[in-house]
Amino acid sequence: MMARPQRWDAPFGPEMSEDDVAELMSEHPISKINAHKFPEQTPLTGILRNDTRIINYQPGDLVVRSGDYGNSAFLVLEGRLRVVIAPELPRDLLGRQSVAKKSTLTALAQLWTNRRTPEVRSYRQDEATGVREGRDRATAVVFLQDVPAVLDQHQTAVLSEGALFGELAALGRIPRTASVFAETSARLLEIRWQGLREIRKYDEGFRRAIDERYRENALKVALHKIPEFSGLDETALQEVANSVLFETHGGFDWYISFQKMRGAGKQGAAHEPVIARQGDYPDGVLMVRAGFARVSVKLGNGDRTVSYIGAGDHFAMAELYDSWASGETHTLQASLTALGYVDLLRVPAPILEKYVFPTMGGRPRSPVERATTRTLTDDSLLEWAVNDRFINGTQAMLIDLDRCVRCDDCVRACASTHGGNPRFVRHGRTFDHWMVANACMHCADPVCMIGCPTGAIHRTEQGGMVVINDKTCIGCGTCANSCPYDNIRLVDIRDVSGNVLLDEDSQRPIQKATKCDLCATNPGGPACVRACPHDALRRVNFQGGAVFGGASG
Amino acid sequence: MGGPCPEGPGPDGTCAQRRPPCAPHPTLRAVRGRFALLAFGLALALVVALSSGVRIDSIGINMIDPGPLFGAHAGFAPGGNCATCHTAHGAGSVAWLDAFLGGNDMSGQCITCHAFEGDPLLAHNRAFEQRPDLGPIACNQCHREHDGVGATLTRLTNEQCASCHSDGFATFPTDHPAFPAKFPHFQESAIKFDHVSHVKVHFEDPKVADRAPTSCADCHDVVSADNAVLPMGFAETCDGCHGTQIAQRDMVVLRLPVFDANGFDRDAVRDACGPTLDEIERLEEAMAAMAAGKEPAEQGAEETEYESVSSDEPTPVSSYLLEVAGDDTESYSTPMQDLVMAMAEEGTAPLASLVDDRLGEGMAAKLFAGLNPDVAKRLACAWAANQEYELPADPEMGGWFGDYLELRYQPTGHADPVVKAWIETALLIAADGDANAIALRDGVIDAKEGPGACIKCHAVTAAGDAAALTVDWRFRAAVDRPYDHYSHRAHLSLVQAGSTAMESTSMGCRFCHRLDDNAPFAASFDDFDPSTFAANFKGIQAETCAQCHIEGEVRQDCQLCHRYHLPATFKPSMMGADLYQE
Amino acid sequence: MRSVRSEHLIYWVVLVAIFAVLTIDIRWSADSLGEPLRLTGYLLYGVMFLLAFLNVRKRLSMIPLGRASFWLLLHSLGGVFAIALYWLHAPILWPSGVYEQAIAALVYGVTATGMFGYVIQRVYPARLTQTGLEVIYERIPGEIARIRSDAEAMVIDCTTTTGSDTLARHYFETFDWYFRRPRFAFSYLFGGQRGLQWVHQQWHTVGRYLSAQESAFLDRLTELGYEKTRLDVHYALQSAMKSWLLVHVPLSAALLVMATWHLILVHVYAL
């Protein structure tokens, strides 16, 4: 038997049968796919069998929510769906938490309302309306209770049989841009991103359809945001968009492999997917749209990390500029490897030479040059943070152990602002005299949000903190398992009299995912930072690399 | 969970999986909380025990030691009886609450013993019209107790004064206001003693060299001098030169005036006085003639032509008493003759009743004290007979005497009471505006004659708004400046021994007291207005003091010259009334 | 130890300036009709409450009352200010009344413990970092128990594997004492390394009697000993950093009571 993808050990839809696959093969638009182009180890039928699942939605069920991070696309097999165009659905309909800051008095009232028993929930569990349990916890859905009213108040578009949606968010690792709900009973084929990528790879029609939609919808917007292209007119931009290549490296679920690799001590550039190699000739500038990549140079027997680049950063600009300026070809001074997942745009050199370099003030700086002025010790913190992926954090809790007197005032402050329950552990990985405590870092690339069935974990509208709506959290544990930093904890919740709440069916404790919400509902920002009497605790944004002396792109 | 237990039950049938019971032990933080609570409680208990009267003072331990009291007050708190001053002490919780909320009356305790001329709780013990806003002042704002037996309770610093008198006083020479121009000679002196003429002229006269003083101290009592340097009495000072002059100044009280016609009844006069010497002579001649057998000579020839023995006007005294015009014979003849007639008959009694009627009961006794009724009678008899009274002998000891046509009074010496009474009376009655009274007064205070000699030295002033003038018989004390103090005695030791000598103008008294040659001293008394007084000393200026009272040499703080309180006394209540109780 | 943080220097300067002005003013006030004792007394009383408010602030971390580090800075400055103010208020270092002595003792006690706490909180964190280990205080007994059971298991393993009980005998004579509970706290508090030396000494003492096979066990035992040493350092230093408050806070509570009573007394008797 040929080696088949490892992921197929855990099929996306365990209930998918051969009959289902056969039926799908005959349905539009899958029937249009040329199955012969697929390699033998990953046949189309195999993809359908293992990387897709069929889900039935009832009228009003929300399929995708605006703002969700998803890793799958949907194909409408039957029924009619509506995509909400404007205005967006209210957040409470989407199962989001409405983040209202407590008044100072309400906050103060926690002095006596906080309970001695942990994890008490004073609201009734059936208050969490709008959640319909699925076959298992991972397929629970949030539904709209009054579809006619929504149709009345919101401008929507119809999605009918044969329509594919959600593929851009799945492939580009970007938040869903709109909410989609079932107007009638509907049967949808959900394709996880691995399968989608394979289909796009091997089917010309699929690829063209997806890429065109991508170029039309997302790419131009993305290009506009890049400073170098922001001045271009419409036709020039179109030309750039037509010539730009987009590619992804690494896996969506890098957090799983990351934890495994870290457990095995396999860290560093040598163990990461290589995007560009030091010494190679560059054919274009790589611009990061999402995710992170490590910039490293060979040093002795290993690789020295000189920088990391994230969304908006680019790679190989200096080398291409030198080539353009001198007429000689310059090789890459550094390697680029994917830190987990990275989504890139490859802008070909001719485009740059035509539109970018002539207007550039001067030679762009290469991160490698910066490294020449710094010792290994200077950059050891950078190396550590990149290896441990702390660069993902925008609000990482960094504790200066040389100042910290271990008084736990931060923990107490956290507990006092969260109903008596601390939402972080004052313990974590240390480097030199720095500790990154086990508190949610509010990642730039929040892998925890991928796959939340009810959208309970989401970014706040303002501030973009990653928070969990306790009422719509069903305790499935998806987020906690996804978090590479072990910063989400599932807790058994209790009623007001202190008894552990049990699920009526399974008689098992009801759990909720909890984590640092950066005191989103509390006046005055993170209580932990304010509570530190020695200025030892900070919430640090690793983006931009300011903490590493400007190490980032 | 579930399934068979691999260990199985223990030998005694109990579960082999038993774990020691969970015995949570408190965190250090919890322990800390308990400790804090305990300490809080202990402190509270100590406080409660203190307030509920647990005393350990009695065993010689000072529970609360505010410090020892000032020596004079040390006896107030025997055995810790603080209630002498602190009324709330031991007086129960209500008193404490009252005291805590501001009802603590410490000053009230002070003034049970201490009294001042004026309200003790007012600033400077006096209400100042210009500053009605000043409220009461507590004693302990300045007087701080519990600073030890030897503490100075009454010390005041310049800064303390400056908390109200915010003039920015730093040093005396630079910041003290200039003394008033007249300082300290604000008040007219009672004695018109012209220091300039005496010191510069009279004392230099070789004729009096043996009597003239050579030192200020010869006349001024410097030995007991403090704020004021009083002159010694008349006997010790002026008497040496001026003692004999007083007795030479008789006062003419009554005078037989000129009459146009003889209003006297000769028979009545004869009845009252007996025959006159002429008559006796004539009677004797007649007797002799009769004895010789001759007829007595006719007497009617003399009666036909009356010529008054006096050609003068009556004295203002009689004019005033009889309410007649002294320059109008018609007006006074009859009353005057009646008075003389009455006196011829009854001596002084008519005069006395007339004086008492006119000037008030008892005045006659003062004004005519020592007047012999016989003398008066004989004088009146002589006058009634239109004769001059003939002095039996010259008066030597002073006192009343008739002198031809006048009743005179010769002063017996300094401070003669009759003369004083006449002068006072004259000044008093003149206030009514009566022409006779004014004439009487003008006569009395005329320095050239008679009792005006007194006025030569004793100042006459119009006292206040009363119309009457008064005489300053006694030395007038210095103007009352209760907040100022200057010790002459203290400065005496500074000047060289014997330098009170008048000649010394550099180191003696005249170092400060400079004579003012040009001051119209004597003239300033003439208008009887004390406010126009011009001393014959120059005003003393602050610069004089500042020659010594400067930084680094002699004290120059406020309290050196100025007093905060009005004179202080003790109240009888402090004498421990119960000492005398049975 | 980190010296006074430069960004805090300005506060210290302000503090000294305030105190200088206050001293001058009070000297002047004592000469005029002012009541410097009332001023300093009430100021001191207020400062005491400001100092005590640090504790309240720690309990009120749910509302924005400013950064605790700022409050701690105020607390440190205020503490120094308070003791200076106390000396300005009380005429003598040691009063004669028992009650006043109690207050003085509390003032000195609170100040001394506060200064002690300030110093160790500046010194110890870096020492903890130097151990290369980071452990939560409450987990230390459990960690020691784990090391001990590991050590015991290994010694038994050594005996069964090699058939010799030399190491086991030595273990129960010496290491057992060491692994039983935290040791040599005083050495660590004063910056010593008694534990390392002790463990090394045991290794040296018994090593000469062991076979090569046993020596391997001894080396691993010694490694556990070194690990235990690091835990001991943490235990000693973290205990100290928590325990000084055990004195400081209760004394402060008592002082507040005594000072309040003092204020009442003064009002009843003197004002």
XYZ file of N, CA and C in Angstrom, chain A residues 120-293:
522
model
N -17.022 29.514 40.612
C -18.472 29.543 40.773
C -19.082 30.358 39.638
N -20.152 29.830 39.046
C -20.873 30.576 38.019
C -22.243 30.900 38.566
N -22.533 32.164 38.591
C -23.807 32.526 39.197
C -24.940 32.516 38.173
N -24.592 32.541 36.892
C -25.678 32.509 35.910
C -26.126 31.067 35.701
N -27.387 30.903 35.272
C -27.904 29.554 35.041
C -27.369 29.018 33.719
N -27.121 27.758 33.700
C -26.497 27.176 32.524
C -27.386 27.263 31.293
N -28.716 27.261 31.513
C -29.593 27.325 30.342
C -29.718 28.750 29.827
N -29.022 29.673 30.492
C -29.001 31.019 29.952
C -28.200 31.077 28.662
N -27.330 30.129 28.489
C -26.473 30.140 27.308
C -27.297 29.699 26.101
N -28.253 30.521 25.789
C -29.150 30.166 24.694
C -28.443 30.314 23.365
N -29.055 29.743 22.353
C -28.503 29.891 21.010
C -27.443 28.880 20.694
N -27.190 27.930 21.593
C -26.209 26.895 21.283
C -26.948 25.569 21.111
N -26.724 24.939 20.012
C -27.360 23.634 19.792
C -26.261 22.588 19.797
N -26.453 21.631 20.623
C -25.449 20.575 20.725
C -25.442 19.738 19.445
N -24.275 19.451 18.993
C -24.171 18.596 17.813
C -23.983 17.144 18.220
N -23.447 16.374 17.303
C -23.186 14.976 17.618
C -22.226 14.893 18.789
N -21.206 15.700 18.673
C -20.279 15.792 19.793
C -20.048 17.271 20.055
N -19.221 17.530 20.990
C -19.061 18.919 21.396
C -18.458 19.770 20.285
N -17.646 19.124 19.450
C -16.959 19.904 18.435
C -17.899 20.334 17.310
N -19.097 19.777 17.257
C -19.992 20.171 16.178
C -21.220 20.911 16.687
N -21.139 21.411 17.880
C -22.239 22.235 18.368
C -22.337 23.476 17.509
N -23.533 23.986 17.362
C -23.678 25.199 16.546
C -24.464 26.251 17.313
N -24.200 27.463 16.910
C -24.984 28.585 17.413
C -26.036 28.870 16.368
N -27.265 29.083 16.785
C -28.301 29.340 15.789
C -28.999 30.668 16.063
N -29.530 31.221 14.966
C -30.282 32.474 15.077
C -31.713 32.123 15.411
N -32.270 32.798 16.388
C -33.600 32.403 16.831
C -34.699 33.053 15.999
N -34.377 34.135 15.355
C -35.413 34.832 14.598
C -34.867 35.175 13.213
N -34.900 34.158 12.315
C -34.325 34.355 10.988
C -35.048 35.456 10.199
N -36.403 35.474 10.206
C -37.079 36.529 9.426
C -36.638 37.921 9.855
N -36.464 38.101 11.144
C -36.046 39.418 11.617
C -34.663 39.759 11.083
N -33.780 38.772 11.090
C -32.426 39.008 10.574
C -32.492 39.364 9.094
N -33.320 38.618 8.342
C -33.435 38.882 6.911
C -34.000 40.279 6.679
N -34.853 40.675 7.603
C -35.494 41.977 7.472
C -34.507 43.107 7.728
N -33.653 42.886 8.689
C -32.804 43.978 9.160
C -31.430 44.003 8.504
N -31.049 42.922 7.862
C -29.699 42.870 7.316
C -29.747 42.578 5.828
N -28.834 43.205 5.121
C -28.698 42.923 3.692
C -27.939 41.609 3.554
N -28.508 40.688 2.820
C -27.873 39.373 2.712
C -27.787 38.967 1.242
N -26.953 37.975 1.021
C -26.873 37.389 -0.325
C -27.096 35.894 -0.193
N -27.633 35.347 -1.254
C -27.983 33.921 -1.200
C -26.793 33.076 -1.637
N -26.585 31.978 -0.932
C -25.614 30.967 -1.369
C -26.420 29.701 -1.623
N -26.366 29.220 -2.858
C -27.159 28.029 -3.134
C -26.257 26.869 -3.528
N -26.874 25.811 -3.945
C -26.140 24.564 -4.203
C -24.956 24.795 -5.121
N -23.839 24.175 -4.801
C -22.640 24.295 -5.617
C -21.736 25.425 -5.195
N -22.194 26.277 -4.270
C -21.365 27.417 -3.861
C -20.305 26.958 -2.871
N -19.105 27.503 -3.062
C -18.011 27.226 -2.114
C -17.750 28.509 -1.341
N -17.635 28.407 -0.030
C -17.303 29.606 0.738
C -16.395 29.244 1.909
N -15.711 30.265 2.384
C -14.826 30.062 3.533
C -13.445 29.614 3.146
N -13.178 29.468 1.811
C -11.894 28.910 1.424
C -10.759 29.903 1.608
N -11.060 31.211 1.504
C -9.979 32.192 1.643
C -9.503 32.270 3.076
N -10.468 32.232 3.989
C -10.088 32.250 5.395
C -9.315 30.998 5.744
N -9.732 29.869 5.131
C -9.064 28.617 5.446
C -7.645 28.594 4.902
N -7.473 29.066 3.689
C -6.141 29.002 3.081
C -5.255 30.159 3.539
N -5.870 31.326 3.729
C -5.054 32.506 4.049
C -4.896 32.741 5.525
N -5.537 31.899 6.300
C -5.383 32.005 7.745
C -5.764 33.406 8.224
N -6.866 33.868 7.665
C -7.338 35.186 8.072
C -8.731 35.026 8.662
N -9.172 35.958 9.465
C -10.507 35.814 10.066
C -11.575 35.798 8.987
N -12.640 35.088 9.233
C -13.776 35.075 8.321
C -14.299 36.495 8.200
N -14.631 36.865 6.993
C -15.010 38.252 6.774
C -16.511 38.462 6.898
N -17.282 37.375 6.860
C -18.731 37.542 6.942
C -19.333 36.319 7.619
N -20.558 36.512 8.104
C -21.267 35.403 8.723
C -22.189 34.754 7.700
N -22.306 33.455 7.814
C -23.188 32.721 6.904
C -24.110 31.863 7.751
N -25.412 31.913 7.428
C -26.330 31.056 8.181
C -27.262 30.339 7.215
N -27.845 29.245 7.690
C -28.727 28.440 6.855
C -30.113 29.057 6.860
N -30.639 29.287 5.651
C -31.992 29.841 5.580
C -33.017 28.711 5.598
N -32.672 27.672 4.863
C -33.499 26.463 4.894
C -32.641 25.373 5.505
N -33.218 24.207 5.609
C -32.379 23.072 5.985
C -31.345 22.895 4.896
N -30.101 22.648 5.353
C -29.043 22.610 4.344
C -28.069 21.485 4.657
N -27.499 20.966 3.560
C -26.487 19.920 3.700
C -25.210 20.485 3.105
N -24.159 20.537 3.946
C -22.911 21.171 3.531
C -21.773 20.181 3.621
N -20.859 20.352 2.689
C -19.627 19.565 2.771
C -18.541 20.482 3.313
N -18.023 20.085 4.468
C -16.957 20.882 5.073
C -15.631 20.243 4.713
N -14.732 21.009 4.134
C -13.442 20.483 3.691
C -12.364 21.125 4.529
N -11.573 20.280 5.203
C -10.537 20.907 6.001
C -9.400 21.365 5.103
N -8.571 22.303 5.630
C -7.673 23.075 4.781
C -6.661 22.184 4.057
N -6.277 21.042 4.692
C -5.318 20.172 4.028
C -5.900 19.616 2.733
N -7.164 19.211 2.875
C -7.825 18.660 1.704
C -8.031 19.722 0.631
N -8.395 20.893 1.099
C -8.625 21.993 0.170
C -7.349 22.319 -0.584
N -6.237 22.268 0.141
C -4.962 22.606 -0.486
C -4.588 21.574 -1.541
N -4.883 20.313 -1.216
C -4.569 19.246 -2.181
C -5.413 19.413 -3.454
N -6.691 19.676 -3.239
C -7.568 19.812 -4.399
C -7.118 20.982 -5.256
N -6.780 22.089 -4.577
C -6.341 23.261 -5.325
C -5.049 22.948 -6.075
N -4.222 22.148 -5.444
C -2.929 21.840 -6.031
C -3.078 21.018 -7.310
N -4.016 20.085 -7.277
C -4.043 19.136 -8.379
C -5.134 19.427 -9.394
N -6.085 20.279 -9.042
C -7.135 20.572 -10.008
C -7.011 21.993 -10.504
N -6.801 22.049 -11.823
C -6.573 23.346 -12.472
C -7.754 24.294 -12.269
N -8.947 23.754 -12.480
C -10.147 24.588 -12.406
C -10.351 25.148 -11.010
N -10.201 24.280 -10.040
C -10.357 24.687 -8.653
C -9.393 25.791 -8.304
N -8.113 25.527 -8.770
C -7.073 26.492 -8.413
C -7.383 27.843 -9.036
N -7.754 27.791 -10.313
C -8.004 29.060 -10.987
C -9.148 29.800 -10.294
N -10.181 29.059 -9.953
C -11.334 29.693 -9.306
C -10.932 30.322 -7.971
N -10.200 29.549 -7.182
C -9.830 30.049 -5.857
C -8.868 31.220 -5.981
N -7.839 31.041 -6.832
C -6.828 32.085 -6.954
C -7.432 33.380 -7.467
N -8.363 33.244 -8.420
C -8.945 34.472 -8.952
C -9.747 35.210 -7.882
N -10.471 34.419 -7.149
C -11.238 35.060 -6.077
C -10.304 35.680 -5.057
N -9.200 34.994 -4.872
C -8.238 35.516 -3.924
C -7.661 36.829 -4.411
N -7.236 36.785 -5.695
C -6.648 38.013 -6.249
C -7.654 39.158 -6.201
N -8.892 38.829 -6.522
C -9.904 39.876 -6.572
C -10.231 40.425 -5.194
N -10.452 39.520 -4.298
C -11.005 39.950 -3.013
C -9.940 40.351 -2.009
N -8.924 39.576 -1.888
C -8.011 39.761 -0.771
C -6.700 40.382 -1.191
N -6.201 40.015 -2.355
C -4.823 40.381 -2.671
C -4.640 41.883 -2.826
N -5.578 42.504 -3.560
C -5.406 43.940 -3.794
C -5.440 44.711 -2.476
N -6.362 44.259 -1.623
C -6.420 44.900 -0.306
C -5.104 44.706 0.412
N -4.590 43.478 0.319
C -3.330 43.178 1.000
C -2.200 44.015 0.428
N -2.166 44.151 -0.914
C -1.092 44.911 -1.535
C -1.163 46.386 -1.144
N -2.399 46.856 -1.062
C -2.570 48.261 -0.681
C -1.937 48.554 0.661
N -1.984 47.533 1.515
C -1.487 47.747 2.874
C 0.030 47.730 2.926
N 0.657 47.230 1.887
C 2.122 47.208 1.878
C 2.618 48.595 1.489
N 3.452 49.187 2.333
C 3.853 50.589 2.085
C 4.447 50.793 0.701
N 5.213 49.825 0.217
C 5.913 50.001 -1.038
C 4.950 50.111 -2.220
N 3.746 49.509 -2.049
C 2.795 49.522 -3.165
C 1.648 50.494 -2.950
N 1.665 51.146 -1.855
C 0.484 51.944 -1.513
C 0.304 53.110 -2.488
N 1.396 53.529 -3.145
C 1.284 54.682 -4.038
C 0.883 54.327 -5.465
N 0.723 53.057 -5.745
C 0.479 52.661 -7.147
C -0.952 52.953 -7.553
N -1.091 53.245 -8.871
C -2.460 53.465 -9.350
C -3.125 52.131 -9.661
N -4.367 52.201 -10.110
C -5.179 50.989 -10.235
C -4.569 49.994 -11.229
N -4.130 50.507 -12.358
C -3.618 49.583 -13.375
C -2.309 48.950 -12.943
N -1.454 49.769 -12.335
C -0.181 49.228 -11.865
C -0.428 48.176 -10.800
N -1.372 48.506 -9.931
C -1.672 47.567 -8.861
C -2.179 46.260 -9.432
N -2.987 46.401 -10.459
C -3.517 45.192 -11.112
C -2.388 44.361 -11.684
N -1.424 45.065 -12.250
C -0.290 44.351 -12.825
C 0.485 43.606 -11.751
N 0.684 44.314 -10.627
C 1.378 43.664 -9.499
C 0.571 42.461 -9.050
N -0.741 42.677 -8.888
C -1.583 41.600 -8.383
C -1.536 40.402 -9.320
N -1.511 40.685 -10.611
C -1.478 39.579 -11.563
C -0.187 38.796 -11.485
N 0.875 39.468 -11.147
C 2.159 38.787 -11.183
C 2.568 38.206 -9.841
N 1.897 38.685 -8.789
C 2.289 38.201 -7.450
C 1.892 36.750 -7.296
N 2.770 35.993 -6.693
C 2.475 34.599 -6.373
C 2.203 34.518 -4.895
N 1.262 33.640 -4.530
C 1.088 33.479 -3.085
C 1.262 32.038 -2.708
N 1.857 31.888 -1.549
C 2.220 30.545 -1.138
C 2.137 30.445 0.379
N 1.952 29.236 0.848
C 1.939 29.003 2.299
C 2.993 27.978 2.623
N 3.541 28.127 3.794
C 4.557 27.188 4.278
C 4.186 26.763 5.683
N 4.614 25.584 6.028
C 4.319 25.041 7.350
C 2.880 24.603 7.426
N 2.451 24.163 8.605
C 1.103 23.646 8.763
C 0.258 24.541 9.631
N -1.070 24.486 9.324
C -1.989 25.240 10.171
C -1.882 24.794 11.621
N -1.801 23.483 11.748
C -1.795 22.942 13.108
C -0.370 22.738 13.602
N 0.426 23.781 13.362
C 1.839 23.699 13.748
C 2.012 23.508 15.234
N 0.996 23.944 15.991
C 1.133 23.889 17.446
C 1.257 22.457 17.941
N 0.605 21.541 17.159
C 0.696 20.142 17.586
C 2.103 19.628 17.370
N 2.586 19.864 16.144
C 3.927 19.369 15.859
C 4.968 20.125 16.679
N 4.680 21.429 16.957
C 5.631 22.214 17.723
C 5.849 21.625 19.110
N 4.720 21.282 19.755
C 4.865 20.729 21.094
C 5.605 19.413 21.067
N 5.320 18.641 20.020
C 6.027 17.343 19.887
C 7.510 17.585 19.700
N 7.811 18.484 18.785
C 9.220 18.747 18.478
C 9.945 19.290 19.706
N 9.255 20.211 20.417
C 9.903 20.789 21.589
C 10.138 19.706 22.625
N 9.132 18.829 22.740
C 9.294 17.709 23.673
C 10.495 16.868 23.316
N 10.748 16.755 22.013
C 11.866 15.929 21.567
C 13.153 16.733 21.476
N 13.081 18.011 21.843
C 14.282 18.835 21.809
C 14.691 19.255 20.410
N 13.776 19.101 19.480
C 14.122 19.493 18.106
C 13.655 20.917 17.885
N 14.534 21.838 18.158
C 14.172 23.231 17.981
C 15.211 23.900 17.124
N 14.821 25.002 16.540
C 15.751 25.755 15.732
C 15.421 25.653 14.261
N 16.149 26.456 13.491
C 15.858 26.576 12.069
C 15.995 25.255 11.337
N 16.888 24.401 11.824
C 17.152 23.142 11.140
C 15.922 22.254 11.096
N 15.000 22.470 12.026
C 13.828 21.605 12.086
C 12.592 22.277 11.515
N 12.771 23.401 10.839
C 11.619 24.134 10.354
C 11.589 24.105 8.824
N 10.380 24.176 8.257
C 10.283 24.175 6.791
C 11.037 25.370 6.213
N 11.874 25.085 5.253
C 12.702 26.146 4.679
C 11.932 26.842 3.571
N 11.926 28.148 3.594
C 11.262 28.930 2.558
C 12.298 29.430 1.556
N 13.402 29.948 2.103
C 14.481 30.411 1.231
C 15.791 30.097 1.942
N 16.783 29.729 1.148
C 18.011 29.258 1.773
C 19.140 30.249 1.521
N 19.961 30.427 2.528
C 21.117 31.302 2.444
C 22.015 30.846 1.296
N 22.422 31.775 0.447
C 23.288 31.430 -0.680
C 22.539 31.226 -1.971
N 21.223 31.022 -1.890
C 20.441 30.878 -3.102
C 20.257 32.243 -3.772
N 19.820 32.177 -5.025
C 19.537 33.440 -5.714
C 18.075 33.773 -5.535
N 17.776 34.958 -5.094
C 16.370 35.336 -4.897
C 15.712 35.704 -6.208
N 14.447 35.301 -6.362
C 13.719 35.695 -7.562
C 12.658 36.734 -7.256
N 12.479 37.004 -6.003
C 11.488 38.016 -5.657
C 11.518 38.268 -4.154
N 10.811 39.313 -3.782
C 10.734 39.613 -2.358
C 9.608 38.810 -1.751
N 9.864 38.280 -0.562
C 8.830 37.536 0.149
C 8.204 38.462 1.188
N 6.903 38.590 1.064
C 6.205 39.439 2.031
C 5.275 38.581 2.851
N 5.351 38.723 4.170
C 4.553 37.886 5.060
C 3.161 38.482 5.199
N 2.172 37.647 4.955
C 0.790 38.095 5.169
C 0.286 37.643 6.522
N 0.671 36.468 6.923
C 0.242 35.949 8.220
C 1.276 34.953 8.691
N 1.337 34.756 9.979
C 2.299 33.814 10.524
C 3.661 34.451 10.711
N 4.626 33.622 11.038
C 5.969 34.109 11.326
C 7.001 33.268 10.592
N 8.111 33.913 10.314
C 9.219 33.184 9.721
C 10.508 33.636 10.385
